[in-house]
Amino acid sequence: MKSVPRRRVALLIETSRAYGRGLVRGVAKYVQEHGHWMIDFTPRGLTDPPPLWLRGWQGDGILARINDYRMAEAVLRTGAPVVDLRRVLVDLGVPTVGPDDRAIAQLAWEHFREHGFRQFAICGMPRRLQPPMDRRQEYFRQIVQSHGYLCKGFCLRPRRHSSEAWEEEQERLAQWIRGLAKPVAIYTCNDDYGMRVLDACRRAGVPVPDAVAVLGVGNDECLCHVSTPPLSSIDLDAERIGYRAAQLLDRLMAGKLPPKHPVLIPPRGVVARASTDVLATEDEDVVRAVRFIREHACQGIRTVDVLEHVAMSRAALEGRFKTVLGRTIAQEIRHRQIQRVKQLLRETDMPLKQIALQTGFRYTEYMIRAFRQATGMTPKQYRKTSGE
């Protein structure tokens, strides 16, 4: 059998934040599975200068989070194949791997609509400061507007070093939150901004999540749990992104052509915490119905069971239910089942027959058909793409 040549790879990814460490874990998983890389790596921060050892470095490939042109120049000077996992500098001409910002925005929209919100806002950074954040904000705004709703926006200026500037900016954010029509769902482009919105809500005396629900991006567990209340956030599946980046670099080092477009990885899902744990409606009957569905959807319940639980007729409840959630009672039951199927496919090796039983489907074939109608792929296809 022909032996695979050992490759020397430079890993220029920050370890100072949870997302970067997730990328490193994904790369490590790829290396452990294939076992033919030698890694040059030192812990670093995102804005750190290029490491001194990169000067004169002679290796086979580089995985980097290129944050500025100083790093770009140092990396490109080596002449080795490069995969960029930052996607900030779009004119470098190197292949990139990163989160699918459109899919992130779609997931945020679905999460808020599942909770009945009809008023939306974004808290992000000024345009053109960070292209990925720009995309993340703009896609969410487009989705909200495409469904006929307005989306307010607030740009936080980059954090300065003085405490006076910080206090001034937080008070400005608090004033904006006071002026929003309530209840409102606020989508933030990352968890840092989610924390700042929660802080501003406390300053403004606005209750979370009853008046304002807040959703971050990144699922940095340290930030999310230190927030008050704990911050709901979208898990970007950093390990999978790191794994796919390593896989792509391996292909480049073997002489394969780079992809024509960025490799975009869909998010893993919403990790719901207290900051969005609310149903934005005063219709108590709908609240009771939704709570019942969320607790029992995977036990094979039907619309009639929901109606019996709330002691109402279909004619009395169905229209109000659809107004709040944008789905019928039966569609909400099926949606909850499919979401659970997705989770089990991603997180377990459970066979399809057992997944069907655990999610309220009487027959495996019926689950497969329903899953394909909802997602456009079979459960096996979904499991394969989620594990790559």
Short mmCIF file of C-alpha atoms in Angstrom, two decimals:
data_model
loop_
_atom_site.label_atom_id
_atom_site.label_comp_id
_atom_site.label_asym_id
_atom_site.label_seq_id
_atom_site.Cartn_x
_atom_site.Cartn_y
_atom_site.Cartn_z
CA MET A 1 0.00 0.00 0.00
CA LYS A 2 1.30 3.43 -0.94
CA SER A 3 2.15 5.49 2.17
CA VAL A 4 0.64 8.94 2.64
CA PRO A 5 3.34 11.65 2.85
CA ARG A 6 3.57 13.50 6.14
CA ARG A 7 2.61 17.16 5.87
CA ARG A 8 3.84 20.05 8.00
CA VAL A 9 0.98 22.44 8.74
CA ALA A 10 0.95 25.82 10.49
CA LEU A 11 -2.12 26.45 12.62
CA LEU A 12 -2.72 30.19 13.11
CA ILE A 13 -6.00 30.19 15.03
CA GLU A 14 -6.70 32.04 18.25
CA THR A 15 -7.15 30.09 21.46
CA SER A 16 -8.36 33.10 23.44
CA ARG A 17 -12.04 32.58 22.55
CA ALA A 18 -14.38 29.59 22.50
CA TYR A 19 -14.97 29.75 18.73
CA GLY A 20 -11.26 29.53 17.92
CA ARG A 21 -10.78 26.66 20.36
CA GLY A 22 -13.67 24.86 18.67
CA LEU A 23 -11.94 25.26 15.30
CA VAL A 24 -8.74 23.83 16.76
CA ARG A 25 -10.66 20.83 18.13
CA GLY A 26 -12.09 20.21 14.67
CA VAL A 27 -8.64 20.32 13.10
CA ALA A 28 -7.33 18.01 15.81
CA LYS A 29 -10.11 15.52 15.08
CA TYR A 30 -9.15 15.48 11.41
CA VAL A 31 -5.48 14.97 12.26
CA GLN A 32 -6.30 12.12 14.66
CA GLU A 33 -8.38 10.38 12.01
CA HIS A 34 -5.80 10.72 9.24
CA GLY A 35 -2.56 10.84 11.21
CA HIS A 36 -0.20 12.32 8.64
CA TRP A 37 0.20 15.94 9.75
CA MET A 38 2.86 17.58 11.89
CA ILE A 39 1.37 20.74 13.46
CA ASP A 40 3.24 23.98 14.17
CA PHE A 41 1.06 25.78 16.68
CA THR A 42 1.32 28.20 19.58
CA PRO A 43 -1.57 29.67 21.61
CA ARG A 44 -2.51 33.14 20.39
CA GLY A 45 -5.17 35.84 20.33
CA LEU A 46 -7.11 36.90 17.25
CA THR A 47 -5.34 40.25 16.89
CA ASP A 48 -1.85 39.00 17.77
CA PRO A 49 0.87 39.68 15.18
CA PRO A 50 2.19 36.81 13.03
CA PRO A 51 4.37 34.51 15.14
CA LEU A 52 8.10 35.02 14.78
CA TRP A 53 8.60 31.38 13.82
CA LEU A 54 6.57 31.96 10.64
CA ARG A 55 9.51 33.92 9.19
CA GLY A 56 11.48 31.50 7.10
CA TRP A 57 9.00 28.72 7.91
CA GLN A 58 9.07 25.93 5.34
CA GLY A 59 5.99 23.77 5.47
CA ASP A 60 3.23 22.33 3.32
CA GLY A 61 0.09 24.27 4.27
CA ILE A 62 -1.50 26.84 6.56
CA LEU A 63 -4.85 27.08 8.35
CA ALA A 64 -5.30 30.66 9.52
CA ARG A 65 -7.79 33.14 10.88
CA ILE A 66 -6.53 36.09 8.81
CA ASN A 67 -7.67 39.20 10.66
CA ASP A 68 -5.61 41.91 8.93
CA TYR A 69 -3.25 42.54 6.02
CA ARG A 70 -0.20 42.14 8.25
CA MET A 71 -1.16 38.52 8.88
CA ALA A 72 -2.21 38.07 5.25
CA GLU A 73 1.18 39.21 3.98
CA ALA A 74 3.08 36.95 6.38
CA VAL A 75 0.98 33.92 5.44
CA LEU A 76 1.07 34.48 1.68
CA ARG A 77 4.82 35.10 1.75
CA THR A 78 5.40 31.45 2.68
CA GLY A 79 4.09 30.28 -0.70
CA ALA A 80 2.26 27.37 0.94
CA PRO A 81 -1.43 26.56 0.29
CA VAL A 82 -3.65 28.53 2.67
CA VAL A 83 -7.21 28.13 3.93
CA ASP A 84 -8.66 31.21 5.65
CA LEU A 85 -11.22 30.66 8.42
CA ARG A 86 -11.87 34.35 9.16
CA ARG A 87 -13.37 35.63 5.87
CA VAL A 88 -12.75 39.29 6.72
CA LEU A 89 -10.36 40.14 3.87
CA VAL A 90 -12.23 39.11 0.74
CA ASP A 91 -9.53 40.07 -1.80
CA LEU A 92 -6.78 37.61 -0.86
CA GLY A 93 -7.61 35.00 -3.48
CA VAL A 94 -7.38 32.08 -1.03
CA PRO A 95 -10.13 29.54 -0.30
CA THR A 96 -12.23 30.19 2.78
CA VAL A 97 -14.31 28.10 5.15
CA GLY A 98 -16.76 29.58 7.64
CA PRO A 99 -20.29 29.83 8.99
CA ASP A 100 -23.24 30.15 6.62
CA ASP A 101 -24.49 33.58 7.64
CA ARG A 102 -27.73 33.31 5.67
CA ALA A 103 -28.58 30.03 7.42
CA ILE A 104 -27.72 31.64 10.77
CA ALA A 105 -30.14 34.50 10.10
CA GLN A 106 -32.84 32.06 8.99
CA LEU A 107 -32.43 30.06 12.19
CA ALA A 108 -32.71 33.22 14.28
CA TRP A 109 -35.90 34.19 12.46
CA GLU A 110 -37.43 30.74 12.98
CA HIS A 111 -36.53 30.75 16.67
CA PHE A 112 -38.17 34.12 17.25
CA ARG A 113 -41.29 33.21 15.25
CA GLU A 114 -41.63 29.97 17.20
CA HIS A 115 -41.90 32.19 20.24
CA GLY A 116 -44.59 34.35 18.67
CA PHE A 117 -42.65 37.57 18.07
CA ARG A 118 -43.89 40.06 15.50
CA GLN A 119 -41.53 42.94 16.29
CA PHE A 120 -37.83 42.59 15.56
CA ALA A 121 -34.58 44.47 15.97
CA ILE A 122 -30.87 44.01 15.34
CA CYS A 123 -27.93 45.12 17.44
CA GLY A 124 -24.67 44.96 15.53
CA MET A 125 -21.60 46.87 14.54
CA PRO A 126 -21.22 49.66 11.96
CA ARG A 127 -21.34 48.58 8.33
CA ARG A 128 -18.14 47.52 6.58
CA LEU A 129 -16.29 47.14 9.88
CA GLN A 130 -16.61 43.35 9.83
CA PRO A 131 -17.97 41.79 6.60
CA PRO A 132 -19.18 38.57 8.29
CA MET A 133 -21.17 40.59 10.83
CA ASP A 134 -22.51 42.80 8.04
CA ARG A 135 -23.79 39.74 6.22
CA ARG A 136 -25.24 38.28 9.38
CA GLN A 137 -27.20 41.47 10.11
CA GLU A 138 -28.32 42.14 6.54
CA TYR A 139 -29.60 38.61 5.93
CA PHE A 140 -31.72 38.78 9.10
CA ARG A 141 -33.14 42.15 8.07
CA GLN A 142 -34.00 40.80 4.61
CA ILE A 143 -35.74 37.74 6.03
CA VAL A 144 -37.80 39.78 8.49
CA GLN A 145 -38.85 42.25 5.82
CA SER A 146 -39.68 39.47 3.35
CA HIS A 147 -42.32 38.28 5.83
CA GLY A 148 -43.87 41.72 6.05
CA TYR A 149 -42.38 42.91 9.34
CA LEU A 150 -40.22 45.89 10.22
CA CYS A 151 -36.74 45.45 11.67
CA LYS A 152 -35.18 48.24 13.72
CA GLY A 153 -31.40 48.49 13.96
CA PHE A 154 -28.77 49.79 16.35
CA CYS A 155 -25.03 50.03 15.69
CA LEU A 156 -22.71 49.80 18.65
CA ARG A 157 -19.48 51.67 18.18
CA PRO A 158 -16.30 49.65 18.67
CA ARG A 159 -15.42 49.36 22.36
CA ARG A 160 -12.99 52.01 23.56
CA HIS A 161 -10.67 51.70 26.48
CA SER A 162 -12.11 54.37 28.81
CA SER A 163 -14.88 53.43 31.22
CA GLU A 164 -16.59 56.76 30.47
CA ALA A 165 -16.93 55.88 26.78
CA TRP A 166 -18.24 52.44 27.69
CA GLU A 167 -20.87 53.87 30.03
CA GLU A 168 -21.92 56.44 27.44
CA GLU A 169 -22.38 53.79 24.77
CA GLN A 170 -24.34 51.48 27.07
CA GLU A 171 -26.66 54.32 28.07
CA ARG A 172 -27.21 55.10 24.39
CA LEU A 173 -28.14 51.46 23.80
CA ALA A 174 -30.45 51.44 26.84
CA GLN A 175 -32.25 54.53 25.52
CA TRP A 176 -32.79 52.81 22.17
CA ILE A 177 -34.22 49.73 23.89
CA ARG A 178 -36.62 51.90 25.93
CA GLY A 179 -37.98 53.32 22.68
CA LEU A 180 -38.69 49.98 21.00
CA ALA A 181 -42.27 48.73 20.80
CA LYS A 182 -42.67 45.69 23.07
CA PRO A 183 -42.51 42.74 23.10
CA VAL A 184 -39.54 42.72 20.75
CA ALA A 185 -36.98 40.14 19.66
CA ILE A 186 -33.41 41.45 19.37
CA TYR A 187 -30.90 39.54 17.27
CA THR A 188 -27.24 40.30 17.97
CA CYS A 189 -24.40 39.47 15.57
CA ASN A 190 -22.36 37.73 18.28
CA ASP A 191 -22.49 36.82 21.97
CA ASP A 192 -20.42 39.85 23.02
CA TYR A 193 -23.17 42.11 21.74
CA GLY A 194 -25.80 39.87 23.28
CA MET A 195 -24.22 40.48 26.68
CA ARG A 196 -24.21 44.22 26.05
CA VAL A 197 -27.90 44.21 25.10
CA LEU A 198 -28.77 42.32 28.28
CA ASP A 199 -26.76 44.83 30.32
CA ALA A 200 -28.59 47.69 28.60
CA CYS A 201 -31.95 46.07 29.32
CA ARG A 202 -31.11 46.06 33.03
CA ARG A 203 -30.10 49.72 32.84
CA ALA A 204 -33.36 50.53 31.03
CA GLY A 205 -35.48 48.59 33.53
CA VAL A 206 -36.86 46.43 30.73
CA PRO A 207 -37.59 42.80 31.70
CA VAL A 208 -35.96 39.96 29.76
CA PRO A 209 -37.46 37.88 28.19
CA ASP A 210 -41.00 39.14 28.85
CA ALA A 211 -40.55 42.49 27.06
CA VAL A 212 -37.29 41.87 25.20
CA ALA A 213 -35.94 38.51 24.01
CA VAL A 214 -32.24 38.42 23.11
CA LEU A 215 -30.46 35.92 20.86
CA GLY A 216 -26.71 35.88 20.30
CA VAL A 217 -24.49 34.04 17.83
CA GLY A 218 -21.53 31.82 18.67
CA ASN A 219 -22.70 29.97 21.78
CA ASP A 220 -19.66 30.94 23.82
CA GLU A 221 -20.76 29.11 26.96
CA CYS A 222 -18.69 31.29 29.26
CA LEU A 223 -20.29 34.49 27.95
CA CYS A 224 -23.77 32.99 27.71
CA HIS A 225 -23.82 31.74 31.29
CA VAL A 226 -22.19 34.80 32.85
CA SER A 227 -24.97 36.91 31.31
CA THR A 228 -28.07 37.80 33.31
CA PRO A 229 -30.29 36.08 32.38
CA PRO A 230 -28.32 33.36 30.55
CA LEU A 231 -28.11 34.19 26.85
CA SER A 232 -29.69 32.04 24.14
CA SER A 233 -27.30 31.67 21.24
CA ILE A 234 -26.79 29.99 17.87
CA ASP A 235 -24.18 27.24 17.88
CA LEU A 236 -21.98 27.75 14.80
CA ASP A 237 -20.58 24.19 14.98
CA ALA A 238 -16.99 25.42 15.10
CA GLU A 239 -15.58 21.90 15.32
CA ARG A 240 -17.19 20.94 12.05
CA ILE A 241 -15.88 24.13 10.42
CA GLY A 242 -12.36 23.33 11.61
CA TYR A 243 -12.66 19.76 10.38
CA ARG A 244 -13.85 20.85 6.92
CA ALA A 245 -11.07 23.43 6.70
CA ALA A 246 -8.47 20.76 7.47
CA GLN A 247 -10.06 18.47 4.92
CA LEU A 248 -9.89 21.20 2.28
CA LEU A 249 -6.26 22.03 3.08
CA ASP A 250 -5.35 18.37 2.71
CA ARG A 251 -6.83 18.41 -0.79
CA LEU A 252 -4.91 21.57 -1.70
CA MET A 253 -1.63 20.09 -0.43
CA ALA A 254 -2.29 17.06 -2.62
CA GLY A 255 -2.46 19.33 -5.67
CA LYS A 256 -6.24 19.53 -6.01
CA LEU A 257 -7.85 22.71 -7.32
CA PRO A 258 -9.43 25.07 -4.75
CA PRO A 259 -13.23 25.42 -4.67
CA LYS A 260 -14.70 28.25 -6.73
CA HIS A 261 -16.82 29.52 -3.84
CA PRO A 262 -16.45 29.81 -0.05
CA VAL A 263 -17.24 26.62 1.85
CA LEU A 264 -20.14 27.57 4.12
CA ILE A 265 -21.16 25.40 7.07
CA PRO A 266 -24.74 25.68 8.44
CA PRO A 267 -25.16 26.28 12.17
CA ARG A 268 -25.77 23.40 14.53
CA GLY A 269 -28.89 24.95 16.06
CA VAL A 270 -30.16 27.34 18.70
CA VAL A 271 -29.10 26.67 22.27
CA ALA A 272 -32.12 28.10 24.08
CA ARG A 273 -31.60 29.68 27.47
CA ALA A 274 -33.56 32.09 29.64
CA SER A 275 -33.12 35.18 27.43
CA THR A 276 -35.67 33.84 24.89
CA ASP A 277 -37.74 31.59 27.16
CA VAL A 278 -41.07 33.26 26.48
CA LEU A 279 -44.05 33.16 24.13
CA ALA A 280 -44.74 36.70 22.93
CA THR A 281 -48.51 36.75 23.17
CA GLU A 282 -51.14 37.57 25.75
CA ASP A 283 -53.37 34.80 24.40
CA GLU A 284 -53.25 32.36 27.31
CA ASP A 285 -55.04 29.64 25.34
CA VAL A 286 -52.34 29.69 22.67
CA VAL A 287 -49.64 29.69 25.36
CA ARG A 288 -51.17 26.60 26.96
CA ALA A 289 -51.46 24.86 23.59
CA VAL A 290 -47.86 25.59 22.62
CA ARG A 291 -46.53 24.50 25.99
CA PHE A 292 -48.43 21.21 25.67
CA ILE A 293 -47.06 20.63 22.16
CA ARG A 294 -43.47 21.34 23.22
CA GLU A 295 -43.76 18.87 26.07
CA HIS A 296 -45.58 16.09 24.21
CA ALA A 297 -44.97 16.45 20.44
CA CYS A 298 -42.68 13.41 20.36
CA GLN A 299 -45.25 11.22 22.10
CA GLY A 300 -47.42 10.90 19.00
CA ILE A 301 -50.02 13.52 19.90
CA ARG A 302 -52.44 14.92 17.31
CA THR A 303 -54.40 18.14 16.94
CA VAL A 304 -57.35 16.63 18.78
CA ASP A 305 -55.16 16.00 21.84
CA VAL A 306 -54.14 19.65 21.93
CA LEU A 307 -57.75 20.78 21.61
CA GLU A 308 -58.79 18.47 24.44
CA HIS A 309 -55.97 19.82 26.64
CA VAL A 310 -57.08 23.44 26.24
CA ALA A 311 -60.80 22.49 26.14
CA MET A 312 -61.47 24.39 22.91
CA SER A 313 -62.81 23.63 19.46
CA ARG A 314 -60.60 23.71 16.37
CA ALA A 315 -62.59 26.65 15.00
CA ALA A 316 -61.97 28.64 18.19
CA LEU A 317 -58.23 27.97 18.50
CA GLU A 318 -56.74 27.28 15.07
CA GLY A 319 -56.90 30.83 13.68
CA ARG A 320 -55.50 32.42 16.83
CA PHE A 321 -52.74 29.80 16.95
CA LYS A 322 -51.69 30.50 13.36
CA THR A 323 -51.74 34.26 13.93
CA VAL A 324 -49.24 33.95 16.79
CA LEU A 325 -46.91 31.27 15.38
CA GLY A 326 -47.48 31.37 11.64
CA ARG A 327 -48.28 27.63 11.65
CA THR A 328 -51.32 25.45 12.26
CA ILE A 329 -51.49 23.20 15.31
CA ALA A 330 -50.64 20.13 13.23
CA GLN A 331 -47.73 21.93 11.57
CA GLU A 332 -46.34 22.95 14.98
CA ILE A 333 -46.50 19.35 16.19
CA ARG A 334 -44.68 18.13 13.09
CA HIS A 335 -42.12 20.95 13.34
CA ARG A 336 -41.26 19.95 16.91
CA GLN A 337 -40.91 16.32 15.87
CA ILE A 338 -38.58 17.17 12.99
CA GLN A 339 -36.44 19.39 15.22
CA ARG A 340 -35.97 16.51 17.63
CA VAL A 341 -35.16 14.13 14.77
CA LYS A 342 -32.46 16.55 13.62
CA GLN A 343 -30.96 16.70 17.09
CA LEU A 344 -30.81 12.90 17.42
CA LEU A 345 -29.28 12.56 13.96
CA ARG A 346 -26.58 15.12 14.80
CA GLU A 347 -25.75 14.03 18.30
CA THR A 348 -26.23 10.25 18.34
CA ASP A 349 -25.62 7.12 16.26
CA MET A 350 -29.12 5.91 17.05
CA PRO A 351 -30.67 3.85 14.20
CA LEU A 352 -33.54 5.43 12.27
CA LYS A 353 -36.08 2.96 13.62
CA GLN A 354 -35.29 3.97 17.19
CA ILE A 355 -35.32 7.68 16.30
CA ALA A 356 -38.77 7.26 14.76
CA LEU A 357 -40.06 5.63 17.94
CA GLN A 358 -38.55 8.32 20.16
CA THR A 359 -40.01 11.18 18.12
CA GLY A 360 -43.59 9.98 17.83
CA PHE A 361 -43.57 8.43 14.35
CA ARG A 362 -45.30 5.07 14.14
CA TYR A 363 -43.35 3.96 11.08
CA THR A 364 -39.77 4.68 10.06
CA GLU A 365 -40.82 5.17 6.43
CA TYR A 366 -43.32 7.83 7.50
CA MET A 367 -40.61 9.68 9.44
CA ILE A 368 -38.27 9.57 6.44
CA ARG A 369 -40.97 10.98 4.15
CA ALA A 370 -41.91 13.74 6.61
CA PHE A 371 -38.25 14.62 7.16
CA ARG A 372 -37.59 14.89 3.44
CA GLN A 373 -40.64 17.13 2.97
CA ALA A 374 -39.41 19.42 5.76
CA THR A 375 -35.69 19.55 4.91
CA GLY A 376 -35.28 18.48 1.29
CA MET A 377 -33.02 15.56 2.27
CA THR A 378 -33.29 12.13 3.82
CA PRO A 379 -32.30 11.52 7.46
CA LYS A 380 -29.20 9.63 6.28
CA GLN A 381 -28.16 12.53 4.06
CA TYR A 382 -28.70 14.99 6.92
CA ARG A 383 -26.67 12.85 9.32
CA LYS A 384 -23.82 12.58 6.81
CA THR A 385 -23.64 16.33 6.11
CA SER A 386 -23.90 17.15 9.82
CA GLY A 387 -20.97 14.89 10.62
CA GLU A 388 -18.59 16.04 7.88
#
